[in-house]
mmCIF file of C-alpha atoms in Angstrom:
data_model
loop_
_atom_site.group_PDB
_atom_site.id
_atom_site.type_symbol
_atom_site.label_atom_id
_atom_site.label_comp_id
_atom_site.label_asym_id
_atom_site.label_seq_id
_atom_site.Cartn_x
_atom_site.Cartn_y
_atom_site.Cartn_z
ATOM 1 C CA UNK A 22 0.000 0.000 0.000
ATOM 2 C CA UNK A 23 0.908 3.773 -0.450
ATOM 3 C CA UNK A 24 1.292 6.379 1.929
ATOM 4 C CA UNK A 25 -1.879 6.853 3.708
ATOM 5 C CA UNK A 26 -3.241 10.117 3.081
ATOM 6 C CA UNK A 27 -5.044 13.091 5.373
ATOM 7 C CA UNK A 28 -8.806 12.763 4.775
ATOM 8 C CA UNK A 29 -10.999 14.660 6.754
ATOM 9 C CA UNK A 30 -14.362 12.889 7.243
ATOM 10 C CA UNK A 31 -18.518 13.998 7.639
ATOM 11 C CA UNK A 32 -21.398 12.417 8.285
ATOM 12 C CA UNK A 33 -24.927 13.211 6.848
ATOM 13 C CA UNK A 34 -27.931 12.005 7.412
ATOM 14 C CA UNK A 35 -30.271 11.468 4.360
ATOM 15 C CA UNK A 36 -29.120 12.407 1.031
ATOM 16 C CA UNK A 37 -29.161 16.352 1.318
ATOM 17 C CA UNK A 38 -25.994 17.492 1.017
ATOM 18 C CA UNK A 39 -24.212 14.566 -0.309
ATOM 19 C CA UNK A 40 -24.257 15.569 -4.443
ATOM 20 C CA UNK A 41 -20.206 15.736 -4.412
ATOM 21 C CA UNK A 42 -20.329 11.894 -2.774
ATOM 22 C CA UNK A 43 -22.662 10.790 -5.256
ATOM 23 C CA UNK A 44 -20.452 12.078 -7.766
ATOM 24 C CA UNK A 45 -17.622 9.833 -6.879
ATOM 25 C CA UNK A 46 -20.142 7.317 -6.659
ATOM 26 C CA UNK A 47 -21.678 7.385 -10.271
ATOM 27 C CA UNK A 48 -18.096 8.322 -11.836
ATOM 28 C CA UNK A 49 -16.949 5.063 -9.955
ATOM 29 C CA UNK A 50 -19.806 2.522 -10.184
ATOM 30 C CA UNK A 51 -21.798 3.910 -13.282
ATOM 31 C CA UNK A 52 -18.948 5.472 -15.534
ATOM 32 C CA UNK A 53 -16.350 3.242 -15.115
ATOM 33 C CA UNK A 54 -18.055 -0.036 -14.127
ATOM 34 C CA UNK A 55 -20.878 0.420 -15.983
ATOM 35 C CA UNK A 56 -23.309 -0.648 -13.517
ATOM 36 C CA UNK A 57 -27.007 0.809 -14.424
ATOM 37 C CA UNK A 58 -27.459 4.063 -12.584
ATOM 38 C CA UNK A 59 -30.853 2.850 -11.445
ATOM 39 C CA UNK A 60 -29.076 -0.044 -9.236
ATOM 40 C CA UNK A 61 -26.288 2.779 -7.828
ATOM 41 C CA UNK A 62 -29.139 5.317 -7.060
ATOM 42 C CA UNK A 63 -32.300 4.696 -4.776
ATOM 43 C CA UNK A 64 -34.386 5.458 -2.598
ATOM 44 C CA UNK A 65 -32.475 4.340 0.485
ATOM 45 C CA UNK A 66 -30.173 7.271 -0.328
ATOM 46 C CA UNK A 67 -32.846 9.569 1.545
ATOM 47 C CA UNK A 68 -32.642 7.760 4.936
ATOM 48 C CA UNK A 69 -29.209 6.432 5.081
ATOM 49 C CA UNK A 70 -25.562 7.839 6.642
ATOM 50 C CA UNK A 71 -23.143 9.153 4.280
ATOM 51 C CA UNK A 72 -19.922 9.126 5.008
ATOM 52 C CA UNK A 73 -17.488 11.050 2.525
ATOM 53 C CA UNK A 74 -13.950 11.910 3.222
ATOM 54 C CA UNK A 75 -12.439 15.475 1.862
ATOM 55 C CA UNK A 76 -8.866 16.494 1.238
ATOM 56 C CA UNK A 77 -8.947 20.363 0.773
ATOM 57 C CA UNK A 78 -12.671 20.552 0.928
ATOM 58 C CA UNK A 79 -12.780 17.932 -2.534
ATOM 59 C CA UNK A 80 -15.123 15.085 -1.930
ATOM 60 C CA UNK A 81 -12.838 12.066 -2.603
ATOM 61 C CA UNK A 82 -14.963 9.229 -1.510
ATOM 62 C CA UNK A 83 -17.907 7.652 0.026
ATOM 63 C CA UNK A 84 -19.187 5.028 1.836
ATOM 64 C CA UNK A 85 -23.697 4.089 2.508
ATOM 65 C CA UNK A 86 -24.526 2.761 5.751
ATOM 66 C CA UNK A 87 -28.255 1.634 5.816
ATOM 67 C CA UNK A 88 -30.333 0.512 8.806
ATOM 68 C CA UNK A 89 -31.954 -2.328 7.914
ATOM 69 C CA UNK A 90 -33.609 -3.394 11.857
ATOM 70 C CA UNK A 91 -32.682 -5.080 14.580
ATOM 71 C CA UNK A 92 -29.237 -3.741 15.030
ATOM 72 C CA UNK A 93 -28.216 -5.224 11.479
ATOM 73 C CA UNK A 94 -26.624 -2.497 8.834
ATOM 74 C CA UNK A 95 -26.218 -2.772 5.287
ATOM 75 C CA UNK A 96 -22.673 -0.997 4.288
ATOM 76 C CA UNK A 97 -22.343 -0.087 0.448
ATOM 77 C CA UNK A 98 -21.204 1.895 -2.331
ATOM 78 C CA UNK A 99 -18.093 2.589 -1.150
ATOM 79 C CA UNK A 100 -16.073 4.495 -3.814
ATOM 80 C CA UNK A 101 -12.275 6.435 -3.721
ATOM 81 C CA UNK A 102 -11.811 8.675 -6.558
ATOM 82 C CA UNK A 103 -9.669 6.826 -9.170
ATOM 83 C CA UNK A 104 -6.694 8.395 -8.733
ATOM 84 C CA UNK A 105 -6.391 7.873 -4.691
ATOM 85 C CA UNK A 106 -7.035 4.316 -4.483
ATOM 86 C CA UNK A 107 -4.774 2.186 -2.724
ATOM 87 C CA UNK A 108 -3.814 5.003 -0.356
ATOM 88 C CA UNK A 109 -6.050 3.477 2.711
ATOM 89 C CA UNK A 110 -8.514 5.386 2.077
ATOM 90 C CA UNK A 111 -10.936 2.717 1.571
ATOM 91 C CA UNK A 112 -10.278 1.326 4.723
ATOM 92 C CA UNK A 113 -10.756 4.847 6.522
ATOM 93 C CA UNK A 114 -13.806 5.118 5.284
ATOM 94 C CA UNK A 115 -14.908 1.321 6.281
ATOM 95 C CA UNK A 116 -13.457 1.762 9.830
ATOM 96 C CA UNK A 117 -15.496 5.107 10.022
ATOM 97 C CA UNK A 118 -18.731 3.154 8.518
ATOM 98 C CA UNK A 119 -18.427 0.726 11.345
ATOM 99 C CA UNK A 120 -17.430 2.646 14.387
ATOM 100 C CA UNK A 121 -20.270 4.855 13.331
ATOM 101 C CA UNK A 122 -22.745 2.256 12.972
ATOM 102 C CA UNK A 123 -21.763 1.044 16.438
ATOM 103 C CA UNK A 124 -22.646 4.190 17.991
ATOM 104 C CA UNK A 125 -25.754 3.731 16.352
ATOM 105 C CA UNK A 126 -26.567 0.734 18.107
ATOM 106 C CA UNK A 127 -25.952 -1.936 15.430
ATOM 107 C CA UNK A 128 -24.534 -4.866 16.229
ATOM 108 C CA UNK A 129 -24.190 -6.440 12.911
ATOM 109 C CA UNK A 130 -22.742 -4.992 9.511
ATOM 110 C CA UNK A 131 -23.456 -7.069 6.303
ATOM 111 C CA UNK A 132 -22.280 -5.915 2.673
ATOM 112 C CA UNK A 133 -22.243 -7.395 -1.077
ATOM 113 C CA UNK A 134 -18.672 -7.353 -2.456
ATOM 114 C CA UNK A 135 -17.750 -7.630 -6.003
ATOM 115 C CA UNK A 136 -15.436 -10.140 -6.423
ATOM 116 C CA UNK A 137 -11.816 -8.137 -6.525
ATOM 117 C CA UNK A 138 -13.125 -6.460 -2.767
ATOM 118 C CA UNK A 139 -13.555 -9.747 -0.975
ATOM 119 C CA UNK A 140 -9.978 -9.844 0.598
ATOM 120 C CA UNK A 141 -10.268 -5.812 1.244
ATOM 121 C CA UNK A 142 -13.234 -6.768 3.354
ATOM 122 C CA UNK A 143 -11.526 -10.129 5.252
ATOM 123 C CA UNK A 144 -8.939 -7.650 6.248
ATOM 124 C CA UNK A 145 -11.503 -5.174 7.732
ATOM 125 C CA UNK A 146 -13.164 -8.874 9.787
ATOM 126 C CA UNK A 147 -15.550 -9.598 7.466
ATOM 127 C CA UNK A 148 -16.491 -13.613 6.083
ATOM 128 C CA UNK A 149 -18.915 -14.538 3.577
ATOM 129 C CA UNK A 150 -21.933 -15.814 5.003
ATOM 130 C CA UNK A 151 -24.095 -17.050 1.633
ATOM 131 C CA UNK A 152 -23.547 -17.949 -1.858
ATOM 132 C CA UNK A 153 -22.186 -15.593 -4.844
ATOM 133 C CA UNK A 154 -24.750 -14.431 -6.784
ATOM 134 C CA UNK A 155 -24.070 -13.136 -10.558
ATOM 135 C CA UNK A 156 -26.367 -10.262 -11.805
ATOM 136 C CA UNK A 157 -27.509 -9.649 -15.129
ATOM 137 C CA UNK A 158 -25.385 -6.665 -15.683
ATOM 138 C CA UNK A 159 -22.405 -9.282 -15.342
ATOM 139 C CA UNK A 160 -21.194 -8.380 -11.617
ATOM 140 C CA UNK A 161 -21.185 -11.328 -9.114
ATOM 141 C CA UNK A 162 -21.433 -9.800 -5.586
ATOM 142 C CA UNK A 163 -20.636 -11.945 -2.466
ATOM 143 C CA UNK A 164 -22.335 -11.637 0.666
ATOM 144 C CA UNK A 165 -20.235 -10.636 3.701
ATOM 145 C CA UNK A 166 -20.849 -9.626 7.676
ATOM 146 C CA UNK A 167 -19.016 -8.624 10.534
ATOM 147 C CA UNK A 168 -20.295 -8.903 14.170
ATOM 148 C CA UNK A 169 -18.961 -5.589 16.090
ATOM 149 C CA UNK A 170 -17.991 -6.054 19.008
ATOM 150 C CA UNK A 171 -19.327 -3.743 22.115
#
């Protein structure tokens, strides 16, 4: 890995405010992946946390946490703009994600990782708890959790 670079972090609730993250976000999963903007974009945007990290007041990346009940969270789009990746920036915004959703109450973080992420994830504590699935717009996304611990 790189050197680690100074991010500085906020938090939002709902989706107001977050139109520099979603940026990142459809450059990332819609530009270059190609993934239909209709499966980056819904309407869990409007009730979840965004998390998206700065350097010199530049959104650089983003991270979704969704409450789905019961203490369980659903963690997702997490995006780095393309020229920062592999900096740890990825992994400050997944160790934000989770702290955050532990002061939130949850006790249980679950995610769907393409296939290159799935080590990126075991590193952060997280196993596969279900089968691959492959989606018609060619991505195959494992399921992964993480118990925090309180």
């Amino acid at each position: 890995m790189s050197d680690t670079v100074e991010v500085t972090w906020d938090t939002s609730f709902g989706s107001s405010g977050c139109e520099n993250a979603f940026d990142i976000r459809r450059k990332t999963f819609v530009d270059e992946q190609g993934v239909p903007y209709d499966e980056v974009f819904d309407a869990r945007d409007k009730e979840a946390i965004h998390i998206v990290g700065r350097i010199n007041e530049s959104a650089i990346a983003c991270v979704r946490c969704v409450d789905e009940g019961g203490g369980r969270w659903r963690v997702g789009w997490l995006a780095t703009h393309q020229e920062l990746r592999g900096k740890g920036i990825g992994t400050q915004a997944m160790r934000l994600a989770i702290k955050t959703i532990g002061e939130h109450g949850g006790h249980e973080v679950v995610l769907s990782a393409q296939g290159t992420a799935i080590e990126f994830y075991r590193g952060l504590g997280f196993e596969q708890c279900g089968a691959s699935e492959d989606l018609p717009s060619g991505f195959t996304l494992t399921p992964m959790h993480c118990t925090l611990k309180n």
